[in-house]
């Protein structure tokens, strides 16, 4: 792996002063669009995602204390924590259409935590799909049964994603750590290998594993006594809805990541439109984290049951308050003076 000199690269909107009126208008239009996307995300998606995430944590911790935990719940708890981390890191988009100003070292640290949450949520979800397959097709060998332990599997994912995130931090660049630059969670000044590794291990391999899980689910004949496929999907609807949402959002995001790599290999900074679409793709990725938490809260059975209980309690309290009789206060009669 050879070192790359990436000091030449800049954001199109931050490049040299524009000489043509059309270029200035394009920058202003792009900044207006990205600013609106950012405000919509911060105003609607962030509060919804954080509230859903906190509610999921409360439900899972409550069930854990009452010994009502399952392997799927523990993996979804792992997935939930990863997405909450992603939401907190997404606050870096508040400055858009501008960017954070930080040293290369600080930007690399931010990128490490972002990639850790990104890879962690992806592979935690793969384990969730694998758990559903094992529930429909029970393991036969002792080795397969041993790998069903949630803590062991979560530990493997954490170790694996830590190593991937560390490798990505190295690929951001090992030179000029003291220099200041415009910082994004996927740093613009990262080496081209950064995006290639991220696409391969953060989207390519996980997508193939998801496709393999769905192929086995649809093609393999279930053992006698197993529920019908339609019933199985209805029972675990949250997982399958999240799978579709993650694939669509991360596909768009990773296409833009690869496109940015091609610009780097061509030693081109691209256009203002390219920068705009990359910013939109980043916000769409964060929206996916929020949407996944909402889906778990309203479609995963333990969480959905708790939500219904809360709604029923609120209705009972409302009805009770409406049926309270207000006591009549007798007003004394005034006696006329004789």
Tab-separated table of C-alpha atoms in Angstrom:
chain	number	residue	atom	x	y	z
A	1	UNK	CA	0.000	0.000	0.000
A	2	UNK	CA	1.595	3.229	-1.144
A	3	UNK	CA	1.069	6.614	0.488
A	4	UNK	CA	-1.040	9.151	-1.400
A	5	UNK	CA	-0.666	12.904	-1.436
A	6	UNK	CA	-4.254	14.146	-1.005
A	7	UNK	CA	-3.478	17.793	-0.244
A	8	UNK	CA	-4.781	18.802	-3.681
A	9	UNK	CA	-8.363	17.707	-3.075
A	10	UNK	CA	-11.031	20.233	-2.059
A	11	UNK	CA	-14.779	20.516	-1.955
A	12	UNK	CA	-16.073	22.184	-5.136
A	13	UNK	CA	-17.940	24.775	-3.054
A	14	UNK	CA	-14.717	25.606	-1.178
A	15	UNK	CA	-12.436	25.813	-4.206
A	16	UNK	CA	-10.984	28.939	-5.751
A	17	UNK	CA	-13.233	32.034	-6.183
A	18	UNK	CA	-15.737	31.543	-8.987
A	19	UNK	CA	-15.454	33.693	-12.086
A	20	UNK	CA	-18.791	32.863	-13.725
A	21	UNK	CA	-22.204	33.859	-12.445
A	22	UNK	CA	-23.584	30.394	-13.284
A	23	UNK	CA	-21.096	28.764	-10.921
A	24	UNK	CA	-22.060	31.108	-8.078
A	25	UNK	CA	-25.769	30.411	-8.641
A	26	UNK	CA	-25.107	26.647	-8.688
A	27	UNK	CA	-23.299	26.844	-5.343
A	28	UNK	CA	-26.086	28.916	-3.759
A	29	UNK	CA	-28.777	26.539	-5.048
A	30	UNK	CA	-26.884	23.472	-3.796
A	31	UNK	CA	-26.340	25.021	-0.376
A	32	UNK	CA	-30.045	25.873	-0.075
A	33	UNK	CA	-31.026	22.285	-0.871
A	34	UNK	CA	-28.585	20.683	1.545
A	35	UNK	CA	-29.581	23.165	4.253
A	36	UNK	CA	-33.242	22.177	3.875
A	37	UNK	CA	-32.375	18.477	4.012
A	38	UNK	CA	-30.341	19.074	7.155
A	39	UNK	CA	-33.106	21.021	8.896
A	40	UNK	CA	-35.718	18.358	8.043
A	41	UNK	CA	-33.443	15.628	9.383
A	42	UNK	CA	-32.628	17.462	12.627
A	43	UNK	CA	-36.243	18.544	13.201
A	44	UNK	CA	-38.076	15.293	12.440
A	45	UNK	CA	-35.812	12.253	12.183
A	46	UNK	CA	-33.405	12.885	15.076
A	47	UNK	CA	-36.063	13.384	17.824
A	48	UNK	CA	-38.125	10.462	16.505
A	49	UNK	CA	-35.110	8.151	16.289
A	50	UNK	CA	-33.767	9.066	19.741
A	51	UNK	CA	-37.176	8.697	21.426
A	52	UNK	CA	-37.687	5.323	19.734
A	53	UNK	CA	-34.177	4.207	20.702
A	54	UNK	CA	-34.651	5.196	24.364
A	55	UNK	CA	-38.012	3.388	24.491
A	56	UNK	CA	-36.443	0.242	22.996
A	57	UNK	CA	-33.636	0.340	25.567
A	58	UNK	CA	-36.171	0.676	28.412
A	59	UNK	CA	-38.252	-2.257	27.111
A	60	UNK	CA	-35.273	-4.553	26.572
A	61	UNK	CA	-33.695	-3.715	29.952
A	62	UNK	CA	-37.050	-4.241	31.677
A	63	UNK	CA	-37.516	-7.615	29.980
A	64	UNK	CA	-33.934	-8.567	30.824
A	65	UNK	CA	-34.511	-7.846	34.516
A	66	UNK	CA	-37.724	-9.924	34.397
A	67	UNK	CA	-35.899	-12.813	32.666
A	68	UNK	CA	-38.000	-12.384	29.516
A	69	UNK	CA	-34.992	-12.028	27.252
A	70	UNK	CA	-34.267	-13.917	24.050
A	71	UNK	CA	-31.312	-14.194	21.716
A	72	UNK	CA	-33.083	-12.044	19.110
A	73	UNK	CA	-33.784	-9.308	21.668
A	74	UNK	CA	-30.132	-9.153	22.714
A	75	UNK	CA	-29.005	-8.806	19.101
A	76	UNK	CA	-31.604	-6.123	18.425
A	77	UNK	CA	-30.401	-4.342	21.566
A	78	UNK	CA	-26.881	-4.442	20.112
A	79	UNK	CA	-28.265	-3.099	16.822
A	80	UNK	CA	-30.192	-0.357	18.645
A	81	UNK	CA	-27.140	0.908	20.540
A	82	UNK	CA	-25.148	1.053	17.280
A	83	UNK	CA	-27.850	3.137	15.622
A	84	UNK	CA	-28.091	5.504	18.591
A	85	UNK	CA	-24.329	6.078	18.268
A	86	UNK	CA	-24.848	6.815	14.566
A	87	UNK	CA	-27.565	9.368	15.398
A	88	UNK	CA	-25.332	11.195	17.886
A	89	UNK	CA	-22.494	11.291	15.348
A	90	UNK	CA	-24.905	12.674	12.769
A	91	UNK	CA	-24.988	15.963	14.700
A	92	UNK	CA	-21.880	16.832	12.695
A	93	UNK	CA	-24.216	17.744	9.812
A	94	UNK	CA	-25.649	20.683	11.789
A	95	UNK	CA	-23.041	22.954	10.218
A	96	UNK	CA	-24.176	22.135	6.659
A	97	UNK	CA	-23.911	23.556	4.058
A	98	UNK	CA	-20.606	24.326	5.752
A	99	UNK	CA	-18.280	21.674	7.207
A	100	UNK	CA	-16.555	21.166	10.534
A	101	UNK	CA	-13.033	22.534	10.686
A	102	UNK	CA	-10.670	20.121	12.446
A	103	UNK	CA	-7.192	18.692	12.211
A	104	UNK	CA	-6.615	15.530	10.208
A	105	UNK	CA	-6.086	13.649	13.485
A	106	UNK	CA	-9.388	14.789	15.004
A	107	UNK	CA	-11.182	13.998	11.760
A	108	UNK	CA	-9.636	10.512	11.742
A	109	UNK	CA	-10.907	9.897	15.284
A	110	UNK	CA	-14.429	10.983	14.298
A	111	UNK	CA	-14.226	8.747	11.254
A	112	UNK	CA	-13.163	5.798	13.439
A	113	UNK	CA	-16.238	6.057	15.686
A	114	UNK	CA	-18.511	6.611	12.701
A	115	UNK	CA	-17.188	3.533	10.916
A	116	UNK	CA	-17.415	1.518	14.123
A	117	UNK	CA	-21.130	2.306	14.395
A	118	UNK	CA	-21.632	1.790	10.666
A	119	UNK	CA	-19.957	-1.649	10.491
A	120	UNK	CA	-21.321	-2.696	13.867
A	121	UNK	CA	-24.959	-2.071	12.956
A	122	UNK	CA	-24.507	-3.833	9.612
A	123	UNK	CA	-22.986	-7.028	11.003
A	124	UNK	CA	-25.221	-7.071	14.086
A	125	UNK	CA	-28.149	-7.129	11.689
A	126	UNK	CA	-26.556	-10.004	9.734
A	127	UNK	CA	-26.401	-11.962	12.996
A	128	UNK	CA	-30.073	-11.158	13.579
A	129	UNK	CA	-30.980	-12.663	10.190
A	130	UNK	CA	-28.818	-15.687	10.987
A	131	UNK	CA	-30.694	-16.132	14.279
A	132	UNK	CA	-34.020	-16.172	12.441
A	133	UNK	CA	-32.676	-18.836	10.093
A	134	UNK	CA	-31.569	-20.972	13.046
A	135	UNK	CA	-35.016	-20.639	14.594
A	136	UNK	CA	-36.656	-21.857	11.397
A	137	UNK	CA	-33.960	-24.446	10.627
A	138	UNK	CA	-32.637	-25.682	14.018
A	139	UNK	CA	-28.892	-26.441	14.115
A	140	UNK	CA	-27.805	-30.066	14.035
A	141	UNK	CA	-24.090	-30.041	14.871
A	142	UNK	CA	-22.648	-29.088	18.246
A	143	UNK	CA	-20.567	-26.347	16.618
A	144	UNK	CA	-23.655	-24.616	15.238
A	145	UNK	CA	-25.341	-24.862	18.633
A	146	UNK	CA	-22.297	-23.337	20.324
A	147	UNK	CA	-22.355	-20.345	17.963
A	148	UNK	CA	-25.924	-19.541	19.037
A	149	UNK	CA	-24.704	-17.865	22.238
A	150	UNK	CA	-25.624	-14.158	21.834
A	151	UNK	CA	-22.745	-12.837	23.965
A	152	UNK	CA	-20.188	-14.840	21.981
A	153	UNK	CA	-21.607	-13.617	18.672
A	154	UNK	CA	-21.834	-10.008	19.829
A	155	UNK	CA	-18.234	-10.186	21.030
A	156	UNK	CA	-17.103	-11.479	17.654
A	157	UNK	CA	-18.923	-8.645	15.848
A	158	UNK	CA	-17.445	-6.010	18.154
A	159	UNK	CA	-13.916	-7.340	17.633
A	160	UNK	CA	-14.358	-7.616	13.879
A	161	UNK	CA	-15.846	-4.134	13.478
A	162	UNK	CA	-13.148	-2.623	15.721
A	163	UNK	CA	-10.454	-4.053	13.436
A	164	UNK	CA	-12.256	-2.783	10.317
A	165	UNK	CA	-12.691	0.692	11.822
A	166	UNK	CA	-9.029	0.797	12.818
A	167	UNK	CA	-8.002	-0.152	9.292
A	168	UNK	CA	-10.230	2.586	7.896
A	169	UNK	CA	-8.672	5.116	10.284
A	170	UNK	CA	-5.252	4.205	8.877
A	171	UNK	CA	-6.558	4.582	5.313
A	172	UNK	CA	-7.704	8.118	6.068
A	173	UNK	CA	-4.038	8.983	5.745
A	174	UNK	CA	-0.999	8.731	7.963
A	175	UNK	CA	0.575	12.075	6.986
A	176	UNK	CA	-0.124	15.695	7.933
A	177	UNK	CA	-2.114	14.954	11.091
A	178	UNK	CA	-1.495	18.523	12.315
A	179	UNK	CA	-3.029	20.217	9.263
A	180	UNK	CA	-6.561	21.627	9.492
A	181	UNK	CA	-9.177	20.750	6.906
A	182	UNK	CA	-12.916	20.654	6.292
A	183	UNK	CA	-14.006	17.487	8.077
A	184	UNK	CA	-16.709	15.020	7.134
A	185	UNK	CA	-17.343	11.652	8.804
A	186	UNK	CA	-16.042	10.104	5.592
A	187	UNK	CA	-13.087	12.483	5.152
A	188	UNK	CA	-12.677	13.878	1.668
A	189	UNK	CA	-8.890	13.714	2.007
A	190	UNK	CA	-8.931	9.939	2.735
A	191	UNK	CA	-7.034	7.685	0.362
A	192	UNK	CA	-9.044	5.990	-2.428
A	193	UNK	CA	-8.519	2.646	-0.642
A	194	UNK	CA	-10.661	4.000	2.197
A	195	UNK	CA	-13.820	4.043	0.082
A	196	UNK	CA	-12.981	0.724	-1.608
A	197	UNK	CA	-12.577	-1.070	1.740
A	198	UNK	CA	-15.722	0.579	3.090
A	199	UNK	CA	-17.778	-0.507	0.093
A	200	UNK	CA	-16.390	-4.053	0.167
A	201	UNK	CA	-16.750	-4.792	3.882
A	202	UNK	CA	-19.556	-2.378	4.706
A	203	UNK	CA	-21.912	-3.115	1.831
A	204	UNK	CA	-20.674	-5.731	-0.654
A	205	UNK	CA	-20.013	-8.653	1.713
A	206	UNK	CA	-22.977	-7.896	4.041
A	207	UNK	CA	-25.337	-7.660	1.052
A	208	UNK	CA	-24.139	-11.050	-0.202
A	209	UNK	CA	-24.691	-12.527	3.272
A	210	UNK	CA	-28.206	-11.069	3.413
A	211	UNK	CA	-28.948	-12.448	-0.037
A	212	UNK	CA	-27.695	-15.863	1.108
A	213	UNK	CA	-29.952	-15.752	4.171
A	214	UNK	CA	-33.014	-14.881	2.081
A	215	UNK	CA	-32.172	-17.557	-0.498
A	216	UNK	CA	-31.989	-20.241	2.199
A	217	UNK	CA	-35.178	-18.944	3.773
A	218	UNK	CA	-37.140	-19.114	0.519
A	219	UNK	CA	-35.558	-22.119	-1.171
A	220	UNK	CA	-34.874	-24.574	1.644
A	221	UNK	CA	-37.710	-26.768	2.806
A	222	UNK	CA	-38.565	-26.186	6.446
A	223	UNK	CA	-38.625	-29.180	8.825
A	224	UNK	CA	-41.900	-30.726	9.938
A	225	UNK	CA	-43.651	-28.685	12.604
A	226	UNK	CA	-42.069	-25.400	11.562
A	227	UNK	CA	-44.475	-22.507	10.988
A	228	UNK	CA	-45.396	-21.504	7.446
A	229	UNK	CA	-43.155	-18.982	5.724
A	230	UNK	CA	-45.870	-16.313	5.699
A	231	UNK	CA	-46.399	-16.729	9.435
A	232	UNK	CA	-42.650	-16.622	10.050
A	233	UNK	CA	-42.348	-13.330	8.152
A	234	UNK	CA	-45.351	-11.872	9.999
A	235	UNK	CA	-43.828	-12.823	13.350
A	236	UNK	CA	-40.501	-11.158	12.542
A	237	UNK	CA	-41.801	-8.415	10.260
A	238	UNK	CA	-39.574	-5.768	11.878
A	239	UNK	CA	-36.375	-7.558	10.820
A	240	UNK	CA	-37.450	-7.902	7.202
A	241	UNK	CA	-38.666	-4.308	6.934
A	242	UNK	CA	-35.331	-3.103	8.329
A	243	UNK	CA	-33.492	-5.299	5.833
A	244	UNK	CA	-35.204	-3.616	2.875
A	245	UNK	CA	-34.747	-0.119	4.353
A	246	UNK	CA	-31.051	-0.675	5.072
A	247	UNK	CA	-30.352	-2.066	1.616
A	248	UNK	CA	-31.999	0.839	-0.237
A	249	UNK	CA	-30.437	3.622	1.869
A	250	UNK	CA	-26.967	2.066	2.014
A	251	UNK	CA	-27.008	1.247	-1.685
A	252	UNK	CA	-27.497	4.933	-2.526
A	253	UNK	CA	-24.842	5.953	-0.009
A	254	UNK	CA	-22.256	3.424	-1.221
A	255	UNK	CA	-22.818	4.278	-4.878
A	256	UNK	CA	-21.889	7.855	-4.060
A	257	UNK	CA	-18.879	6.689	-2.028
A	258	UNK	CA	-17.605	4.729	-5.031
A	259	UNK	CA	-18.285	7.644	-7.347
A	260	UNK	CA	-16.173	9.874	-5.124
A	261	UNK	CA	-13.383	7.281	-5.390
A	262	UNK	CA	-13.443	7.459	-9.173
A	263	UNK	CA	-13.066	11.257	-8.962
A	264	UNK	CA	-10.042	10.846	-6.693
A	265	UNK	CA	-8.432	8.359	-9.070
A	266	UNK	CA	-8.997	10.844	-11.903
A	267	UNK	CA	-7.566	13.643	-9.706
A	268	UNK	CA	-10.780	15.621	-10.082
A	269	UNK	CA	-12.682	17.492	-7.378
A	270	UNK	CA	-15.959	17.017	-9.235
A	271	UNK	CA	-18.797	19.529	-9.445
A	272	UNK	CA	-21.046	21.270	-6.971
A	273	UNK	CA	-23.813	18.830	-7.923
A	274	UNK	CA	-21.588	15.858	-7.012
A	275	UNK	CA	-20.923	17.423	-3.620
A	276	UNK	CA	-24.646	18.039	-3.096
A	277	UNK	CA	-25.637	14.435	-3.864
A	278	UNK	CA	-22.899	13.071	-1.564
A	279	UNK	CA	-24.207	15.233	1.277
A	280	UNK	CA	-27.758	14.035	0.628
A	281	UNK	CA	-26.551	10.413	0.619
A	282	UNK	CA	-24.914	10.938	4.018
A	283	UNK	CA	-28.131	12.344	5.504
A	284	UNK	CA	-30.152	9.490	3.962
A	285	UNK	CA	-27.822	7.054	5.734
A	286	UNK	CA	-28.549	8.747	9.064
A	287	UNK	CA	-32.292	8.738	8.302
A	288	UNK	CA	-32.034	4.959	7.900
A	289	UNK	CA	-30.691	4.656	11.459
A	290	UNK	CA	-33.666	6.623	12.790
A	291	UNK	CA	-36.184	4.694	10.678
A	292	UNK	CA	-34.783	1.315	11.810
A	293	UNK	CA	-35.341	2.222	15.462
A	294	UNK	CA	-38.924	3.304	14.764
A	295	UNK	CA	-39.583	0.013	12.942
A	296	UNK	CA	-38.257	-2.007	15.912
A	297	UNK	CA	-40.408	-0.043	18.352
A	298	UNK	CA	-43.669	-0.500	16.442
A	299	UNK	CA	-43.197	-3.901	14.764
A	300	UNK	CA	-41.028	-6.027	17.096
A	301	UNK	CA	-43.474	-7.902	19.347
A	302	UNK	CA	-42.037	-7.160	22.833
A	303	UNK	CA	-41.728	-3.457	22.010
A	304	UNK	CA	-45.094	-3.312	20.246
A	305	UNK	CA	-46.801	-4.952	23.252
A	306	UNK	CA	-45.331	-2.359	25.614
A	307	UNK	CA	-46.456	0.468	23.331
A	308	UNK	CA	-49.990	-0.952	23.246
A	309	UNK	CA	-49.990	-1.282	27.047
A	310	UNK	CA	-48.995	2.373	27.398
A	311	UNK	CA	-51.725	3.444	24.966
A	312	UNK	CA	-54.332	1.399	26.871
A	313	UNK	CA	-53.227	2.914	30.195
A	314	UNK	CA	-53.518	6.413	28.757
A	315	UNK	CA	-57.014	5.636	27.443
A	316	UNK	CA	-58.112	4.284	30.835
A	317	UNK	CA	-56.816	7.368	32.617
A	318	UNK	CA	-58.558	9.608	30.095
A	319	UNK	CA	-61.854	7.754	30.521
A	320	UNK	CA	-61.510	7.820	34.300
A	321	UNK	CA	-60.906	11.572	34.257
A	322	UNK	CA	-63.889	12.094	31.968
A	323	UNK	CA	-66.188	10.127	34.298
A	324	UNK	CA	-65.223	12.029	37.426
A	325	UNK	CA	-68.301	13.750	38.795
A	326	UNK	CA	-67.790	17.295	39.841
A	327	UNK	CA	-69.578	17.777	43.186
A	328	UNK	CA	-72.205	20.488	43.195
A	329	UNK	CA	-71.623	23.273	45.656
A	330	UNK	CA	-74.858	24.414	47.219
A	331	UNK	CA	-75.190	28.144	47.194
A	332	UNK	CA	-76.838	29.600	50.295
A	333	UNK	CA	-80.124	31.446	49.729
A	334	UNK	CA	-80.103	35.034	50.645
A	335	UNK	CA	-82.799	35.959	53.113
A	336	UNK	CA	-84.504	39.168	52.344
A	337	UNK	CA	-84.598	41.762	55.083
A	338	UNK	CA	-88.041	42.173	56.627
